[in-house]
Coordinates of C-alpha atoms in Angstrom, one line a residue:
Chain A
X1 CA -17.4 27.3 -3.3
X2 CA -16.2 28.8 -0.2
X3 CA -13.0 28.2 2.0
X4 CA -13.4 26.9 5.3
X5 CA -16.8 25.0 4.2
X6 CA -17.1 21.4 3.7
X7 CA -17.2 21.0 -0.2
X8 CA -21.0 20.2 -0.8
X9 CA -22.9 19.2 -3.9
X10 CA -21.5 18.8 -7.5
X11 CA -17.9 20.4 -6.2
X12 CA -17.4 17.6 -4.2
X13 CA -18.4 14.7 -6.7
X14 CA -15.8 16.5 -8.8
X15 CA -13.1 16.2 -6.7
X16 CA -13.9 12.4 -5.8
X17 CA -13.3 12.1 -9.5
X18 CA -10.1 14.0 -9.4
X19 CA -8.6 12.2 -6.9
X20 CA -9.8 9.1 -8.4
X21 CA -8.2 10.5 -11.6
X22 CA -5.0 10.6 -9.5
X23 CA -5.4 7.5 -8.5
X24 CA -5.8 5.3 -11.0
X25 CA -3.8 7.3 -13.5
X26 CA -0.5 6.3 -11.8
X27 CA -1.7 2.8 -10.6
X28 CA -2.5 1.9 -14.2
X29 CA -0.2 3.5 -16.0
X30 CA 2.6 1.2 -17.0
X31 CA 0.4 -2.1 -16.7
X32 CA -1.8 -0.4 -19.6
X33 CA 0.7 1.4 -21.8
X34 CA 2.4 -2.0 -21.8
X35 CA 5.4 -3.3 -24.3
X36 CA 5.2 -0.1 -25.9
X37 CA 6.8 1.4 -22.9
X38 CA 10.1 -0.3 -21.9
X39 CA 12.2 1.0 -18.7
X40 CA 15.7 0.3 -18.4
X41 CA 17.3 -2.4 -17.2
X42 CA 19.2 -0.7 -14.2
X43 CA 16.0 1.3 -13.7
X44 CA 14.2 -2.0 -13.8
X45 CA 16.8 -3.9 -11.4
X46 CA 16.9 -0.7 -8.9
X47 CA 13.0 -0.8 -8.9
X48 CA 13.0 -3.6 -7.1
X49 CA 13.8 -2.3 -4.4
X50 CA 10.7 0.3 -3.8
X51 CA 8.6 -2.0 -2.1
X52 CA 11.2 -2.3 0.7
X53 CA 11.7 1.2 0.5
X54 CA 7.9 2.3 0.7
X55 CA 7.5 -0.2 3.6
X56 CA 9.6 1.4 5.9
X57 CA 8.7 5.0 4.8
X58 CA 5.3 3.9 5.4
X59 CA 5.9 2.3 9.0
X60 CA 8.9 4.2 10.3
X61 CA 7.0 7.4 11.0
X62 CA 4.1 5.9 13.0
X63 CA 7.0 3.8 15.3
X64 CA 9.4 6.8 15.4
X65 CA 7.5 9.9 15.9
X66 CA 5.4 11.1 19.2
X67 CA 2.8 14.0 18.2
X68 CA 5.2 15.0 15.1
X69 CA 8.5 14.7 16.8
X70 CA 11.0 12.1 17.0
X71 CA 10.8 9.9 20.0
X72 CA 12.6 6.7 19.8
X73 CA 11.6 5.9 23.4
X74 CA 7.5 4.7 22.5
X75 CA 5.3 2.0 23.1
X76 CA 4.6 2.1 19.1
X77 CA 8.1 1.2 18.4
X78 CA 8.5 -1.6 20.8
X79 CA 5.0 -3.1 19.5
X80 CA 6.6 -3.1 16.2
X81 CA 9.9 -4.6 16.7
X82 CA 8.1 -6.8 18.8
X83 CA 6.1 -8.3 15.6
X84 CA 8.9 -8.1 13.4
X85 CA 10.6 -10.5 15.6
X86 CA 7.5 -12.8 16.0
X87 CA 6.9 -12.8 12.7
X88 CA 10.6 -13.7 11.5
X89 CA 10.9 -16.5 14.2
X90 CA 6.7 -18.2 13.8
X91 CA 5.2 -18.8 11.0
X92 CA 1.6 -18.5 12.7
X93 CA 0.1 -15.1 10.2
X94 CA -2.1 -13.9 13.8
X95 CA 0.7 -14.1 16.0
X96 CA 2.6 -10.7 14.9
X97 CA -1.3 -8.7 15.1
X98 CA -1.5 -10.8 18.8
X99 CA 1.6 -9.6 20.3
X100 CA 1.8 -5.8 18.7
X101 CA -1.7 -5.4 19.4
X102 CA -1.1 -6.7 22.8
X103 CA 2.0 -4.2 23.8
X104 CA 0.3 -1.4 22.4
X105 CA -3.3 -1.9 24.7
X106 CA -1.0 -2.6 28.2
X107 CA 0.8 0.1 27.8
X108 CA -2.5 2.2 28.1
X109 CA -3.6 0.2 31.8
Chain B
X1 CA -10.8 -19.7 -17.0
X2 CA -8.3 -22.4 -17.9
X3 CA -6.5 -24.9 -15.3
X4 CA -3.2 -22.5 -15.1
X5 CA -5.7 -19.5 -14.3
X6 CA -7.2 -20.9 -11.3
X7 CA -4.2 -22.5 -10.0
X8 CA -2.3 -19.4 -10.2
X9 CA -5.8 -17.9 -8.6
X10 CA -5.5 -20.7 -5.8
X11 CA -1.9 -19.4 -4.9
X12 CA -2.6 -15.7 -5.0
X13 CA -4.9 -15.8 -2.5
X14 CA -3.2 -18.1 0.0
X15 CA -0.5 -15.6 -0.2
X16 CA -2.5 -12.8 0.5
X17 CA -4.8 -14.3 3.0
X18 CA -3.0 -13.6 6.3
X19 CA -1.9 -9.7 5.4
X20 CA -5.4 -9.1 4.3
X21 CA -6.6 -9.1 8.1
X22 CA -4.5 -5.9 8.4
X23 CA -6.8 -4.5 5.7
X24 CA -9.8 -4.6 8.1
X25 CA -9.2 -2.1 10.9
X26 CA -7.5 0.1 7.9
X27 CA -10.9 0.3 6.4
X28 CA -13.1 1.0 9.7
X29 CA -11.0 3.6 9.7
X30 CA -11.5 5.0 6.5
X31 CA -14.8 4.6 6.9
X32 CA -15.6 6.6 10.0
X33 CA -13.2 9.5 8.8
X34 CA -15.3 9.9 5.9
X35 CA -18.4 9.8 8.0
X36 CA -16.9 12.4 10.8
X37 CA -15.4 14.6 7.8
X38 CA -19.3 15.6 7.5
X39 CA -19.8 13.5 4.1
X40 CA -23.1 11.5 4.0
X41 CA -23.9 7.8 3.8
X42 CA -24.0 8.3 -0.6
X43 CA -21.0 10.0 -0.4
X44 CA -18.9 8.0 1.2
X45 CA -19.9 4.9 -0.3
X46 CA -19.1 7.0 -3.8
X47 CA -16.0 8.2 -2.9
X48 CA -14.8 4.4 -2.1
X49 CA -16.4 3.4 -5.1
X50 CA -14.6 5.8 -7.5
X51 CA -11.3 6.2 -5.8
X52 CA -10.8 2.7 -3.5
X53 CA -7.5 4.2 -2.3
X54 CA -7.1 4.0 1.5
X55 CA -4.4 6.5 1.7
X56 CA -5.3 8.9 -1.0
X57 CA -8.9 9.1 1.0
X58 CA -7.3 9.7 4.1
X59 CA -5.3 12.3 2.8
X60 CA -7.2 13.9 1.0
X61 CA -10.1 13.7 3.7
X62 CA -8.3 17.1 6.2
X63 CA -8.8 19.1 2.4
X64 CA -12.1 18.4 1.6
X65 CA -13.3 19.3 5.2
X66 CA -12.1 22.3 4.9
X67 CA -13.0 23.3 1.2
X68 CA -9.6 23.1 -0.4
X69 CA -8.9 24.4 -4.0
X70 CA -9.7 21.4 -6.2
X71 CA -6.1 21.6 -7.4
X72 CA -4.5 21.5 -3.9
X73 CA -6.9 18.4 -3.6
X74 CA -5.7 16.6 -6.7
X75 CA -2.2 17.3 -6.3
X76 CA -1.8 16.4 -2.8
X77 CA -3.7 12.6 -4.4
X78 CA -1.7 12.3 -6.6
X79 CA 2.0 12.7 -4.4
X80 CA 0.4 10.0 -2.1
X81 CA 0.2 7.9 -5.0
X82 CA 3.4 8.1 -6.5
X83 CA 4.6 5.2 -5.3
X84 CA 1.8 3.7 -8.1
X85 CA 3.9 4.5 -11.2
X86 CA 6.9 2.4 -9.5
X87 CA 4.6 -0.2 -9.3
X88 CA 3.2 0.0 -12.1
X89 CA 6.6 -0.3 -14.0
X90 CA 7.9 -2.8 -12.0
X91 CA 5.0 -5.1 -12.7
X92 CA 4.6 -4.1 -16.7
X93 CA 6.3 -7.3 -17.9
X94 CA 3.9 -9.6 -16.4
X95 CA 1.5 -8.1 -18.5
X96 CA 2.6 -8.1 -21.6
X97 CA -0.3 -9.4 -24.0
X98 CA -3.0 -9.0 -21.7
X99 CA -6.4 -8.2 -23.2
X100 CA -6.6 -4.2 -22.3
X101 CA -9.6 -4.2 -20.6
X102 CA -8.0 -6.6 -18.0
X103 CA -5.0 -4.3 -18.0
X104 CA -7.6 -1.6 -17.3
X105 CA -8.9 -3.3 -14.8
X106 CA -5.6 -4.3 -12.8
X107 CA -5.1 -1.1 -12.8
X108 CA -7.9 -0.1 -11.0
X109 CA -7.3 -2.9 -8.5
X110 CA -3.5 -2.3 -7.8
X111 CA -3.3 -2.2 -3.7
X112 CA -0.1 -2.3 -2.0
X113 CA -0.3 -5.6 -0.3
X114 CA -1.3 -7.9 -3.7
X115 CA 2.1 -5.8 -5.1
X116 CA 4.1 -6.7 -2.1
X117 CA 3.3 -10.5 -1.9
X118 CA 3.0 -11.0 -5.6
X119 CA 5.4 -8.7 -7.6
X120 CA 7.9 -11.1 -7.8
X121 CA 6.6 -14.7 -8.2
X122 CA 4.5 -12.6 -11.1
X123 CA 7.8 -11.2 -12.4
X124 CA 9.2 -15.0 -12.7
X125 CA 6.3 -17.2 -14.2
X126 CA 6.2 -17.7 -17.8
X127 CA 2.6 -18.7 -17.8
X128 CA 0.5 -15.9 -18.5
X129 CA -2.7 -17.2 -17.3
X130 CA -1.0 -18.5 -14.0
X131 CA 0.2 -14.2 -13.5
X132 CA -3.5 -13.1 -14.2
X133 CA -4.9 -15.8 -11.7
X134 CA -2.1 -14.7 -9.4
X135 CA -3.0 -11.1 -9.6
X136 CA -6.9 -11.1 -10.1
X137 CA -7.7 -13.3 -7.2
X138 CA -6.3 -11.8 -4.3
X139 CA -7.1 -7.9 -5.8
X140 CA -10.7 -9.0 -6.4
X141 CA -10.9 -10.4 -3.3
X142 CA -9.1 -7.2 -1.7
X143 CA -11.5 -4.6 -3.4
X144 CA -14.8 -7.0 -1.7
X145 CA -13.1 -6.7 1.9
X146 CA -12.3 -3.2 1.8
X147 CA -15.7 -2.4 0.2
X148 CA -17.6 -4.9 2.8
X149 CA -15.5 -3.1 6.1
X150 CA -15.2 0.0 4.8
X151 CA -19.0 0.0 4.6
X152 CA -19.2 -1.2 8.1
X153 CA -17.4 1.9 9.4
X154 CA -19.7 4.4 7.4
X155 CA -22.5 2.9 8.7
X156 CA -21.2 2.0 12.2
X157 CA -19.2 5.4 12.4
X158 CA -21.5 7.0 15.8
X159 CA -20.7 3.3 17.8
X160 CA -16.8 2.3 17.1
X161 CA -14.5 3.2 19.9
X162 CA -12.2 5.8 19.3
X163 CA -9.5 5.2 21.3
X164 CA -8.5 1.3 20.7
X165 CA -5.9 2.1 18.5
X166 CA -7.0 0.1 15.7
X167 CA -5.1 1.5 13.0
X168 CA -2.1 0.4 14.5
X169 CA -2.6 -2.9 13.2
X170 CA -2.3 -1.6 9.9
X171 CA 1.6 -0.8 10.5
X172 CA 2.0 -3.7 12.1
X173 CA 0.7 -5.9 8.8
X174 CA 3.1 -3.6 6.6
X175 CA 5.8 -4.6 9.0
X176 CA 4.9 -8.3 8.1
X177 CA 5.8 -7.7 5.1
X178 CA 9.2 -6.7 5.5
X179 CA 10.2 -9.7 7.0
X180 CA 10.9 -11.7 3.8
X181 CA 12.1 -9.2 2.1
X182 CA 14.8 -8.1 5.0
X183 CA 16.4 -11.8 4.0
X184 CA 18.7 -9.7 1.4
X185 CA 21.4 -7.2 2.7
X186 CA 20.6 -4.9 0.2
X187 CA 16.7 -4.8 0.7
X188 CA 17.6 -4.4 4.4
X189 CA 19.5 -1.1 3.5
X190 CA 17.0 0.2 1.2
X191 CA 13.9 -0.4 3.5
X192 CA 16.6 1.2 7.0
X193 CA 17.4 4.2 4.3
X194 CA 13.5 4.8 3.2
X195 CA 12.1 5.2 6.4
X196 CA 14.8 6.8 8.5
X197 CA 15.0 9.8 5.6
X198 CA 11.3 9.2 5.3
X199 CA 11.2 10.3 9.4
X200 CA 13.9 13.1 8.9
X201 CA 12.3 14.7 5.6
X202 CA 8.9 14.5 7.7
X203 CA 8.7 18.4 7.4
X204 CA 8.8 19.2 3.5
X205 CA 5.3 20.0 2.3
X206 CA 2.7 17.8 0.8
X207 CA 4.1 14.8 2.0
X208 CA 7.3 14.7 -0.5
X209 CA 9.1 13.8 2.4
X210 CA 7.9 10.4 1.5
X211 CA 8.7 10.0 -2.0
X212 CA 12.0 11.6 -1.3
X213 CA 12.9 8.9 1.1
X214 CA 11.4 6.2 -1.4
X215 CA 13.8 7.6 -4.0
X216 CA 16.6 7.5 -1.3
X217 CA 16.2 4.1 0.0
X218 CA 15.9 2.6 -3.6
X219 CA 19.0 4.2 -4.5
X220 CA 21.2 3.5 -1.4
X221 CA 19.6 -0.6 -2.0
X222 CA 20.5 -0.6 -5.6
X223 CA 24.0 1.0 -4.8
X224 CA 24.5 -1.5 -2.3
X225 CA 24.0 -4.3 -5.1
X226 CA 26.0 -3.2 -7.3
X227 CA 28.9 -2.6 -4.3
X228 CA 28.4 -6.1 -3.6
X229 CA 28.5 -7.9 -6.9
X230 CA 31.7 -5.6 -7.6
X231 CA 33.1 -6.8 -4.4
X232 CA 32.6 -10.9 -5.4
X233 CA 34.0 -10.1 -8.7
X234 CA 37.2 -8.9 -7.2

């Protein structure tokens, strides 16, 4: 195995199955240790609260960041507060992909 | 399959329906960056066979390319997939005696987006059939899309424009599913905490920015519950 090289052959099956490993070890790993395993209740009550939090740390940096750097000024983040607002007032699932998709193509005419 | 299993099925999957169109363009994606990485038709199919994780492949796609240490491979997996263990946990109790090999299996079919629109409706039923027709449904049906599109950009990879900025729509379903949960002061705090430390932290390595701003919004949202229940007690 070389640096710079594209992994090739059995090296590259191996890692597949170590990032699978990494994968699937975290995804499954409360769900299949089960009622053997108890958390907390605080830990339990503050866990609600990741999905929210993973959300945003998911979205905010393709809305607030330009090439790496922060640039509150872009069509990205007016696309997205743009569907967040469509999809709070409509109920129509399409309309939020409609209008963000729509902001983010005229901005390029 | 009993009655409470396929109703519980029925429901799952008309509340995943609409955010699963965000799944599509995520997947082209995936699949033409395994294809331009320099992996072959086999491969890529493979590696979204054995790891069916969007943004573990993605990640991990920049290392392979360049013939990263294996370790440096896994580890940099594994941080982008942290946010499985808080899943994970917050979902245990709905599984409580479940058959392992369809704890197994849930595992291997935990996305995001069945988490987001089913944690808690899981969290609340007392029917145990209903939660595994709940999960199962949507997650299967998650796993056949991704497999189906994902396959479509492998093979379509030389054709797709480059420059529609598909991907985009894949923020913009996530941000769909912050609106119900921004109905709660709290949540709104956690989720404005997560991604604005998320954007500041952007520079530590291996992506830990992320988990540290995760770890931050959850604990400025949980601190905010607790302020607030104080505060009506008073």
């Amino acid at each position: 195995m070389s640096e710079g090289q594209l992994l090739s052959g059995g090296w590259l099956w191996l890692a597949f199955g170590l990032i699978a490993l990494a994968t699937h070890v975290p995804r499954g790993s409360f769900i299949v240790a089960g009622s053997r395993v108890r958390l907390p209740e605080a830990v339990q009550r503050a866990l609600r609260y990741a999905p929210a939090a993973a959300l945003a740390s998911l979205v905010a940096p393709d809305m607030l960041l330009v090439g790496g750097a922060f640039d509150p000024f872009n069509l990205k983040l007016l696309a997205g507060l743009a569907a967040f607002a469509v999809a709070f007032r409509f109920r129509n699932p399409w309309l939020p992909f409609l209008v963000g998709m729509a902001i983010v193509w005229l901005g390029r005419l | 399959m009993n009655d409470a299993f396929r109703r519980g099925a029925r429901e799952g999957f008309r509340a995943f329906l609409p955010l699963s169109v965000g799944l599509v363009p995520w997947a082209l994606v995936t699949g033409v960056a395994m294809r331009s990485t320099g992996l072959s038709v086999l491969e890529s199919v493979g590696m979204n066979l054995i790891v069916f994780a969007g943004t573990a492949q993605l990640g991990t796609l920049p290392l392979i390319g360049a013939g990263a240490p294996l370790w440096l491979i896994m580890v940099t997996a594994l941080v982008l997939n942290l946010r499985f263990v808080i899943f994970s946990a917050a979902l245990a109790p709905a599984f409580e005696r479940v058959p392992l090999f369809q704890r197994l299996l849930s595992g291997y079919l935990l996305v995001d987006g069945v988490f987001a629109i089913g944690a808690e409706r899981m969290l609340a039923s007392q029917d145990r059939d209903w939660r595994m027709g709940f999960f199962l449904a949507p997650s299967v049906y998650a796993w056949v899309l991704w497999q189906v599109f994902v396959l479509c950009g492998v093979l379509g990879a030389d054709a797709l424009p480059k420059d529609w900025s598909l991907e985009f729509m894949a923020t913009i379903a996530l941000i769909t599913l912050l609106v119900p949960i921004a109905r709660a002061r709290p949540m709104v705090l956690a989720a404005l905490v997560g991604g604005v430390a998320t954007v500041l932290l952007r520079d530590m390595p291996l992506k830990l920015g992320m988990i540290a701003g995760i770890v931050l919004g959850i604990v400025a949202g949980f601190a905010a519950e607790r302020w607030q229940a104080r505060r009506e007690a008073a």
